[in-house]
């Protein structure tokens, strides 16, 4: 019986061998990566900036937090800050693998970041929880869009953003447990 066309796996090994040798300076990037590389590196540099802004916000908040639940909340902020820094490093590494340069210029961080750096004027715990919770909700939305946009073009970059996204959802969930909604919050 004939195999349906869509189930056939066919690759041109001699072309692949030739390309692998010819374009060796492209490192791990082969023609199988069908992403718009310049655009992908740009978008990943937005993620790098976003992660750094989130790292700084959590770290600042952990240091200045005051109040009866200070210990518990500061410990959570520190843990999230560590994970944001890990995201920052992993996405920077990926940009380097793709042949780009991770943009760590502090001068353009805020412009590239999806989230804002809103350190509350006071040391109010609920205000801090709220700002970080909003930031997590922003990155959950923008990273989900990035995952969809990458699609099948670069599975490794997509999986990286998916892994980061899963951790952002955990962060949002932990903040949700400690957030006391106010009358200003919509249902
Ligand atoms: Fe993150
Ligand atoms: Fe996060």
Coordinates of N, CA and C and ligand atoms in Angstrom, one line a residue:
X1 N 0.8 -1.2 0.0 CA 0.0 0.0 0.0 C 0.9 1.3 0.0
X2 N 0.4 2.2 -0.7 CA 1.2 3.5 -0.8 C 1.1 4.3 0.4
X3 N 2.2 4.9 0.9 CA 2.1 5.8 2.1 C 1.5 7.1 1.6
X4 N 0.6 7.7 2.4 CA 0.1 9.0 2.0 C 1.3 10.0 2.0
X5 N 1.3 11.0 1.1 CA 2.4 11.9 0.9 C 2.7 12.6 2.2
X6 N 1.7 13.0 3.0 CA 2.0 13.8 4.2 C 2.8 13.1 5.2
X7 N 2.8 11.7 5.1 CA 3.6 10.9 6.1 C 5.0 10.6 5.7
X8 N 5.4 11.0 4.5 CA 6.7 10.7 4.0 C 7.7 11.7 4.6
X9 N 8.8 11.2 5.1 CA 9.9 12.0 5.5 C 11.0 12.0 4.5
X10 N 11.2 13.1 3.8 CA 12.2 13.1 2.8 C 13.2 14.3 3.0
X11 N 14.5 14.0 3.0 CA 15.5 15.0 3.1 C 16.5 14.8 2.1
X12 N 17.1 15.9 1.6 CA 18.1 15.9 0.6 C 19.5 15.9 1.4
X13 N 20.0 14.7 1.7 CA 21.2 14.7 2.6 C 22.4 15.3 1.9
X14 N 22.5 15.1 0.6 CA 23.7 15.6 0.0 C 23.7 17.2 0.0
X15 N 22.5 17.8 -0.2 CA 22.4 19.3 -0.1 C 22.7 19.7 1.4
X16 N 22.2 19.0 2.3 CA 22.4 19.3 3.7 C 23.8 19.2 4.1
X17 N 24.5 18.2 3.7 CA 25.9 18.0 4.0 C 26.8 19.2 3.4
X18 N 26.4 19.5 2.2 CA 27.1 20.6 1.5 C 26.9 21.9 2.2
X19 N 25.7 22.2 2.5 CA 25.4 23.5 3.2 C 26.1 23.6 4.6
X20 N 26.1 22.4 5.3 CA 26.7 22.4 6.6 C 28.1 22.8 6.6
X21 N 28.8 22.3 5.5 CA 30.2 22.6 5.4 C 30.5 24.0 4.9
X22 N 29.6 24.4 3.9 CA 29.8 25.7 3.3 C 29.6 26.9 4.2
X23 N 28.6 26.8 5.1 CA 28.2 27.9 5.9 C 28.6 27.7 7.4
X24 N 29.8 27.1 7.6 CA 30.2 26.7 8.9 C 30.3 27.9 9.9
X25 N 30.5 29.1 9.3 CA 30.7 30.2 10.2 C 29.3 30.7 10.8
X26 N 28.2 30.1 10.4 CA 26.9 30.5 11.0 C 26.7 29.7 12.2
X27 N 27.6 28.9 12.7 CA 27.5 28.2 13.9 C 26.3 27.2 13.9
X28 N 25.5 27.2 14.9 CA 24.4 26.3 15.0 C 23.2 26.7 14.1
X29 N 23.3 27.8 13.4 CA 22.1 28.3 12.6 C 22.2 27.7 11.2
X30 N 21.3 26.8 10.9 CA 21.3 26.2 9.5 C 20.0 26.7 8.8
X31 N 19.9 26.3 7.5 CA 18.7 26.8 6.7 C 17.4 26.2 7.3
X32 N 17.5 25.2 8.2 CA 16.3 24.7 8.8 C 15.7 25.8 9.7
X33 N 16.5 26.7 10.2 CA 16.0 27.8 11.0 C 15.4 28.8 10.0
X34 N 14.1 28.9 9.9 CA 13.5 29.7 8.9 C 13.0 31.0 9.4
X35 N 13.5 31.4 10.6 CA 13.0 32.7 11.2 C 13.7 33.8 10.5
X36 N 13.1 35.0 10.6 CA 13.7 36.2 10.2 C 14.7 36.6 11.3
X37 N 16.0 36.2 11.1 CA 16.9 36.2 12.2 C 17.1 37.6 12.9
X38 N 17.2 38.6 12.0 CA 17.4 39.9 12.6 C 16.3 40.3 13.5
X39 N 15.1 40.1 13.0 CA 13.9 40.4 13.7 C 13.8 39.6 15.0
X40 N 14.1 38.3 14.9 CA 14.1 37.4 16.1 C 15.1 37.9 17.1
X41 N 16.3 38.3 16.7 CA 17.3 38.8 17.7 C 16.8 40.1 18.3
X42 N 16.1 40.9 17.6 CA 15.5 42.2 18.1 C 14.5 41.8 19.2
X43 N 13.6 40.9 18.9 CA 12.5 40.5 19.8 C 13.2 39.9 21.1
X44 N 14.2 39.0 20.9 CA 14.8 38.4 22.0 C 15.5 39.5 22.9
X45 N 16.0 40.5 22.2 CA 16.7 41.6 23.0 C 15.6 42.4 23.8
X46 N 14.4 42.4 23.3 CA 13.3 43.0 24.1 C 13.1 42.2 25.4
X47 N 13.1 40.9 25.2 CA 13.0 40.0 26.3 C 14.1 40.2 27.3
X48 N 15.3 40.3 26.8 CA 16.5 40.5 27.7 C 16.2 41.8 28.6
X49 N 15.8 42.8 27.9 CA 15.5 44.1 28.6 C 14.4 43.9 29.6
X50 N 13.4 43.2 29.2 CA 12.2 43.0 30.1 C 12.6 42.3 31.4
X51 N 13.4 41.2 31.2 CA 13.9 40.4 32.3 C 14.8 41.2 33.3
X52 N 15.6 42.1 32.7 CA 16.4 42.9 33.6 C 15.6 43.9 34.4
X53 N 14.6 44.5 33.7 CA 13.7 45.5 34.5 C 13.0 44.7 35.6
X54 N 12.5 43.5 35.3 CA 11.8 42.7 36.3 C 12.8 42.3 37.4
X55 N 14.0 41.9 37.1 CA 15.0 41.6 38.1 C 15.2 42.8 39.0
X56 N 15.4 44.0 38.4 CA 15.7 45.2 39.2 C 14.5 45.5 40.1
X57 N 13.3 45.4 39.6 CA 12.1 45.8 40.4 C 12.0 44.8 41.6
X58 N 12.1 43.5 41.3 CA 11.9 42.6 42.4 C 13.1 42.8 43.5
X59 N 14.3 43.0 43.0 CA 15.4 43.2 43.9 C 15.2 44.4 44.8
X60 N 14.9 45.5 44.1 CA 14.6 46.8 44.9 C 13.5 46.5 45.9
X61 N 12.4 45.9 45.5 CA 11.3 45.7 46.4 C 11.6 44.8 47.6
X62 N 12.4 43.8 47.3 CA 12.8 42.9 48.4 C 13.6 43.6 49.4
X63 N 14.4 44.6 49.0 CA 15.3 45.3 50.0 C 14.5 46.3 50.8
X64 N 13.6 47.0 50.2 CA 12.9 48.1 50.9 C 11.6 47.7 51.5
X65 N 11.1 46.4 51.3 CA 9.8 46.0 51.8 C 9.7 46.1 53.3
X66 N 8.6 46.6 53.8 CA 8.4 46.7 55.2 C 7.0 46.2 55.5
X67 N 6.7 46.0 56.8 CA 5.4 45.5 57.2 C 5.4 44.2 57.8
X68 N 4.3 43.8 58.3 CA 4.2 42.6 59.2 C 4.6 41.3 58.4
X69 N 4.2 41.3 57.1 CA 4.5 40.1 56.3 C 5.8 40.3 55.5
X70 N 6.7 41.2 55.9 CA 7.9 41.6 55.1 C 8.7 40.4 54.8
X71 N 9.0 39.5 55.8 CA 9.9 38.4 55.6 C 9.4 37.5 54.4
X72 N 8.1 37.1 54.5 CA 7.6 36.2 53.5 C 7.6 36.8 52.1
X73 N 7.2 38.1 52.0 CA 7.1 38.7 50.7 C 8.5 39.0 50.2
X74 N 9.4 39.4 51.0 CA 10.7 39.7 50.5 C 11.4 38.4 50.0
X75 N 11.1 37.3 50.7 CA 11.7 36.0 50.3 C 11.2 35.7 48.9
X76 N 9.9 35.9 48.7 CA 9.3 35.6 47.4 C 9.9 36.5 46.3
X77 N 10.0 37.8 46.6 CA 10.6 38.7 45.6 C 12.0 38.3 45.3
X78 N 12.8 37.9 46.3 CA 14.2 37.5 46.0 C 14.3 36.3 45.1
X79 N 13.4 35.3 45.4 CA 13.3 34.1 44.6 C 12.9 34.4 43.1
X80 N 11.9 35.3 43.0 CA 11.6 35.7 41.6 C 12.7 36.4 40.9
X81 N 13.4 37.3 41.6 CA 14.5 38.1 41.1 C 15.5 37.1 40.5
X82 N 15.9 36.1 41.3 CA 16.9 35.1 40.9 C 16.4 34.5 39.6
X83 N 15.2 34.1 39.5 CA 14.7 33.5 38.3 C 14.6 34.4 37.1
X84 N 14.3 35.7 37.3 CA 14.3 36.7 36.2 C 15.8 36.8 35.7
X85 N 16.7 36.8 36.6 CA 18.1 36.9 36.2 C 18.6 35.7 35.4
X86 N 18.1 34.6 35.8 CA 18.3 33.3 35.0 C 17.7 33.4 33.6
X87 N 16.5 34.0 33.5 CA 15.9 34.1 32.2 C 16.7 35.1 31.3
X88 N 17.2 36.2 32.0 CA 18.0 37.2 31.3 C 19.2 36.5 30.7
X89 N 19.9 35.6 31.5 CA 21.1 35.0 31.0 C 20.8 34.0 29.9
X90 N 19.7 33.2 30.0 CA 19.4 32.1 29.1 C 19.0 32.8 27.7
X91 N 18.2 33.8 27.7 CA 17.8 34.5 26.5 C 19.1 35.1 25.8
X92 N 19.9 35.7 26.7 CA 21.2 36.3 26.1 C 22.0 35.3 25.5
X93 N 22.2 34.1 26.1 CA 22.9 33.0 25.5 C 22.4 32.6 24.1
X94 N 21.0 32.6 24.1 CA 20.4 32.2 22.8 C 20.7 33.2 21.7
X95 N 20.6 34.5 22.0 CA 21.0 35.5 21.0 C 22.4 35.3 20.5
X96 N 23.3 35.0 21.4 CA 24.7 34.7 21.0 C 24.8 33.5 20.1
X97 N 24.0 32.5 20.4 CA 24.0 31.3 19.5 C 23.5 31.6 18.1
X98 N 22.6 32.5 18.1 CA 22.0 32.9 16.8 C 22.8 33.8 16.0
X99 N 24.0 34.2 16.6 CA 24.9 35.1 15.9 C 24.7 36.5 16.2
X100 N 23.8 36.8 17.1 CA 23.6 38.2 17.5 C 24.4 38.6 18.8
X101 N 24.1 39.8 19.2 CA 24.8 40.2 20.4 C 23.8 40.7 21.4
X102 N 23.8 40.1 22.6 CA 22.8 40.5 23.6 C 23.0 41.9 24.0
X103 N 21.9 42.7 23.9 CA 22.0 44.1 24.2 C 21.8 44.4 25.6
X104 N 22.8 44.7 26.4 CA 22.7 45.0 27.8 C 23.0 46.5 28.1
X105 N 22.8 47.3 27.1 CA 23.0 48.7 27.3 C 22.0 49.3 28.2
X106 N 22.4 49.8 29.4 CA 21.4 50.3 30.4 C 20.6 51.4 29.8
X107 N 21.2 52.2 28.9 CA 20.6 53.4 28.3 C 19.3 53.1 27.6
X108 N 19.2 51.9 27.0 CA 18.0 51.5 26.2 C 17.1 50.5 26.8
X109 N 17.4 50.1 28.1 CA 16.7 49.0 28.7 C 15.2 49.3 28.8
X110 N 14.9 50.5 29.3 CA 13.5 50.9 29.6 C 12.7 50.9 28.3
X111 N 13.3 51.5 27.2 CA 12.6 51.6 25.9 C 12.3 50.2 25.3
X112 N 13.2 49.2 25.6 CA 13.0 47.9 25.0 C 12.2 47.0 25.9
X113 N 12.0 47.3 27.1 CA 11.3 46.4 28.0 C 9.8 46.5 27.8
X114 N 9.2 45.3 27.9 CA 7.7 45.3 27.8 C 7.0 45.8 29.1
X115 N 7.7 45.6 30.2 CA 7.2 46.1 31.5 C 7.8 47.4 32.0
X116 N 7.1 48.0 32.9 CA 7.6 49.3 33.4 C 8.4 49.1 34.7
X117 N 9.3 50.0 35.0 CA 9.9 49.9 36.3 C 9.2 50.9 37.2
X118 N 8.2 50.4 37.9 CA 7.4 51.2 38.8 C 7.7 50.9 40.3
X119 N 8.8 51.4 40.8 CA 9.1 51.2 42.2 C 8.2 52.1 43.0
X120 N 7.3 51.5 43.9 CA 6.4 52.4 44.6 C 7.2 53.4 45.4
X121 N 6.5 54.6 45.6 CA 7.2 55.6 46.4 C 7.3 55.2 47.8
X122 N 6.4 54.4 48.3 CA 6.5 54.0 49.7 C 6.9 52.5 49.7
X123 N 6.8 51.9 50.9 CA 7.3 50.6 51.0 C 6.1 49.6 51.2
X124 N 5.0 50.1 50.8 CA 3.7 49.3 50.9 C 3.8 48.0 50.2
X125 N 3.6 46.9 51.0 CA 3.7 45.6 50.4 C 2.7 45.3 49.4
X126 N 1.4 45.7 49.6 CA 0.4 45.3 48.6 C 0.6 46.1 47.3
X127 N 1.1 47.4 47.4 CA 1.4 48.1 46.2 C 2.5 47.4 45.4
X128 N 3.5 46.9 46.1 CA 4.6 46.2 45.4 C 4.1 44.9 44.7
X129 N 3.3 44.2 45.5 CA 2.8 42.9 45.0 C 2.0 43.2 43.7
X130 N 1.2 44.3 43.8 CA 0.3 44.6 42.7 C 1.2 45.0 41.4
X131 N 2.2 45.8 41.6 CA 3.0 46.2 40.4 C 3.7 45.0 39.8
X132 N 4.2 44.1 40.6 CA 4.9 42.9 40.1 C 3.9 42.0 39.4
X133 N 2.8 41.9 40.0 CA 1.7 41.0 39.5 C 1.3 41.5 38.1
X134 N 1.1 42.9 38.0 CA 0.8 43.5 36.7 C 1.9 43.2 35.7
X135 N 3.1 43.3 36.1 CA 4.3 43.1 35.2 C 4.3 41.6 34.7
X136 N 4.0 40.7 35.6 CA 4.0 39.3 35.2 C 2.9 39.0 34.2
X137 N 1.7 39.7 34.4 CA 0.6 39.5 33.5 C 0.9 40.1 32.1
X138 N 1.7 41.2 32.1 CA 2.2 41.7 30.8 C 3.1 40.7 30.1
X139 N 4.1 40.2 30.8 CA 5.0 39.3 30.1 C 4.3 38.0 29.7
X140 N 3.3 37.5 30.5 CA 2.6 36.3 30.1 C 2.0 36.5 28.7
X141 N 1.4 37.7 28.6 CA 0.7 38.0 27.3 C 1.8 38.2 26.1
X142 N 2.8 39.0 26.4 CA 3.8 39.3 25.3 C 4.6 38.0 24.9
X143 N 5.0 37.2 25.9 CA 5.7 36.0 25.6 C 4.9 34.9 24.9
X144 N 3.6 34.9 25.3 CA 2.7 34.0 24.5 C 2.6 34.4 23.1
X145 N 2.6 35.7 22.8 CA 2.5 36.2 21.4 C 3.9 35.8 20.7
X146 N 5.0 35.9 21.4 CA 6.3 35.6 20.8 C 6.3 34.1 20.5
X147 N 5.8 33.3 21.4 CA 5.8 31.8 21.1 C 5.0 31.6 19.8
X148 N 3.8 32.2 19.7 CA 3.0 32.0 18.5 C 3.7 32.5 17.2
X149 N 4.4 33.7 17.4 CA 5.0 34.3 16.3 C 6.2 33.4 15.8
X150 N 7.0 32.9 16.7 CA 8.1 32.0 16.3 C 7.6 30.8 15.6
X151 N 6.5 30.2 16.1 CA 5.9 29.0 15.5 C 6.9 27.9 15.2
X152 N 7.0 27.5 14.0 CA 7.8 26.4 13.6 C 9.2 26.9 13.1
X153 N 9.4 28.2 13.1 CA 10.6 28.7 12.4 C 11.9 28.4 13.2
X154 N 11.8 28.4 14.5 CA 13.0 28.1 15.3 C 12.6 27.4 16.6
X155 N 12.5 26.1 16.6 CA 12.0 25.3 17.7 C 12.7 25.6 19.0
X156 N 14.1 25.8 19.0 CA 14.8 26.0 20.2 C 14.5 27.3 20.9
X157 N 14.4 28.4 20.1 CA 14.0 29.7 20.7 C 12.6 29.6 21.2
X158 N 11.7 29.0 20.5 CA 10.3 28.9 20.9 C 10.3 28.1 22.3
X159 N 11.0 27.0 22.3 CA 11.0 26.2 23.6 C 11.5 27.0 24.8
X160 N 12.6 27.8 24.5 CA 13.2 28.6 25.6 C 12.1 29.6 26.1
X161 N 11.4 30.3 25.2 CA 10.4 31.3 25.6 C 9.3 30.6 26.3
X162 N 8.9 29.4 25.8 CA 7.9 28.6 26.5 C 8.2 28.2 27.9
X163 N 9.5 27.8 28.1 CA 10.0 27.5 29.4 C 9.9 28.7 30.4
X164 N 10.4 29.9 29.8 CA 10.4 31.1 30.6 C 8.9 31.5 30.9
X165 N 8.1 31.4 29.9 CA 6.6 31.7 30.1 C 6.0 30.9 31.2
X166 N 6.3 29.6 31.3 CA 5.8 28.7 32.3 C 6.2 29.2 33.7
X167 N 7.4 29.7 33.8 CA 7.9 30.2 35.1 C 7.2 31.6 35.5
X168 N 7.0 32.4 34.4 CA 6.3 33.7 34.7 C 4.8 33.4 35.2
X169 N 4.2 32.3 34.7 CA 2.9 32.0 35.1 C 2.9 31.5 36.6
X170 N 4.0 30.8 37.0 CA 4.1 30.4 38.4 C 4.3 31.7 39.2
X171 N 5.1 32.6 38.8 CA 5.3 33.9 39.5 C 4.0 34.6 39.7
X172 N 3.2 34.7 38.6 CA 1.9 35.4 38.7 C 1.0 34.7 39.7
X173 N 1.0 33.3 39.7 CA 0.2 32.5 40.6 C 0.6 32.8 42.0
X174 N 1.8 32.8 42.3 CA 2.3 33.1 43.7 C 1.9 34.5 44.2
X175 N 2.0 35.5 43.3 CA 1.6 36.8 43.6 C 0.1 36.9 43.8
X176 N -0.6 36.2 43.0 CA -2.1 36.2 43.1 C -2.5 35.7 44.5
X177 N -1.8 34.7 45.0 CA -2.1 34.2 46.3 C -2.0 35.2 47.4
X178 N -1.1 36.2 47.2 CA -0.8 37.2 48.3 C -1.5 38.5 48.0
X179 N -2.1 38.7 46.8 CA -2.7 40.0 46.5 C -4.1 40.1 47.0
X180 N -4.3 41.2 47.7 CA -5.7 41.5 48.2 C -6.4 42.5 47.2
X181 N -7.3 42.0 46.4 CA -7.9 42.9 45.4 C -8.6 44.1 46.1
X182 N -8.6 45.2 45.4 CA -9.2 46.4 46.0 C -10.5 46.7 45.2
X183 N -11.2 47.7 45.6 CA -12.5 48.1 45.0 C -12.2 48.6 43.5
X184 N -11.0 49.1 43.3 CA -10.6 49.6 42.0 C -10.4 48.5 41.0
X185 N -10.2 47.3 41.5 CA -9.9 46.2 40.5 C -11.2 45.7 39.9
X186 N -11.2 45.5 38.6 CA -12.4 44.9 37.9 C -12.4 43.4 38.2
X187 N -13.6 42.9 38.1 CA -13.8 41.5 38.3 C -13.2 40.7 37.1
Ligands
LIG1 FE1 11.3 36.3 33.7
LIG2 FE1 8.5 36.6 36.4

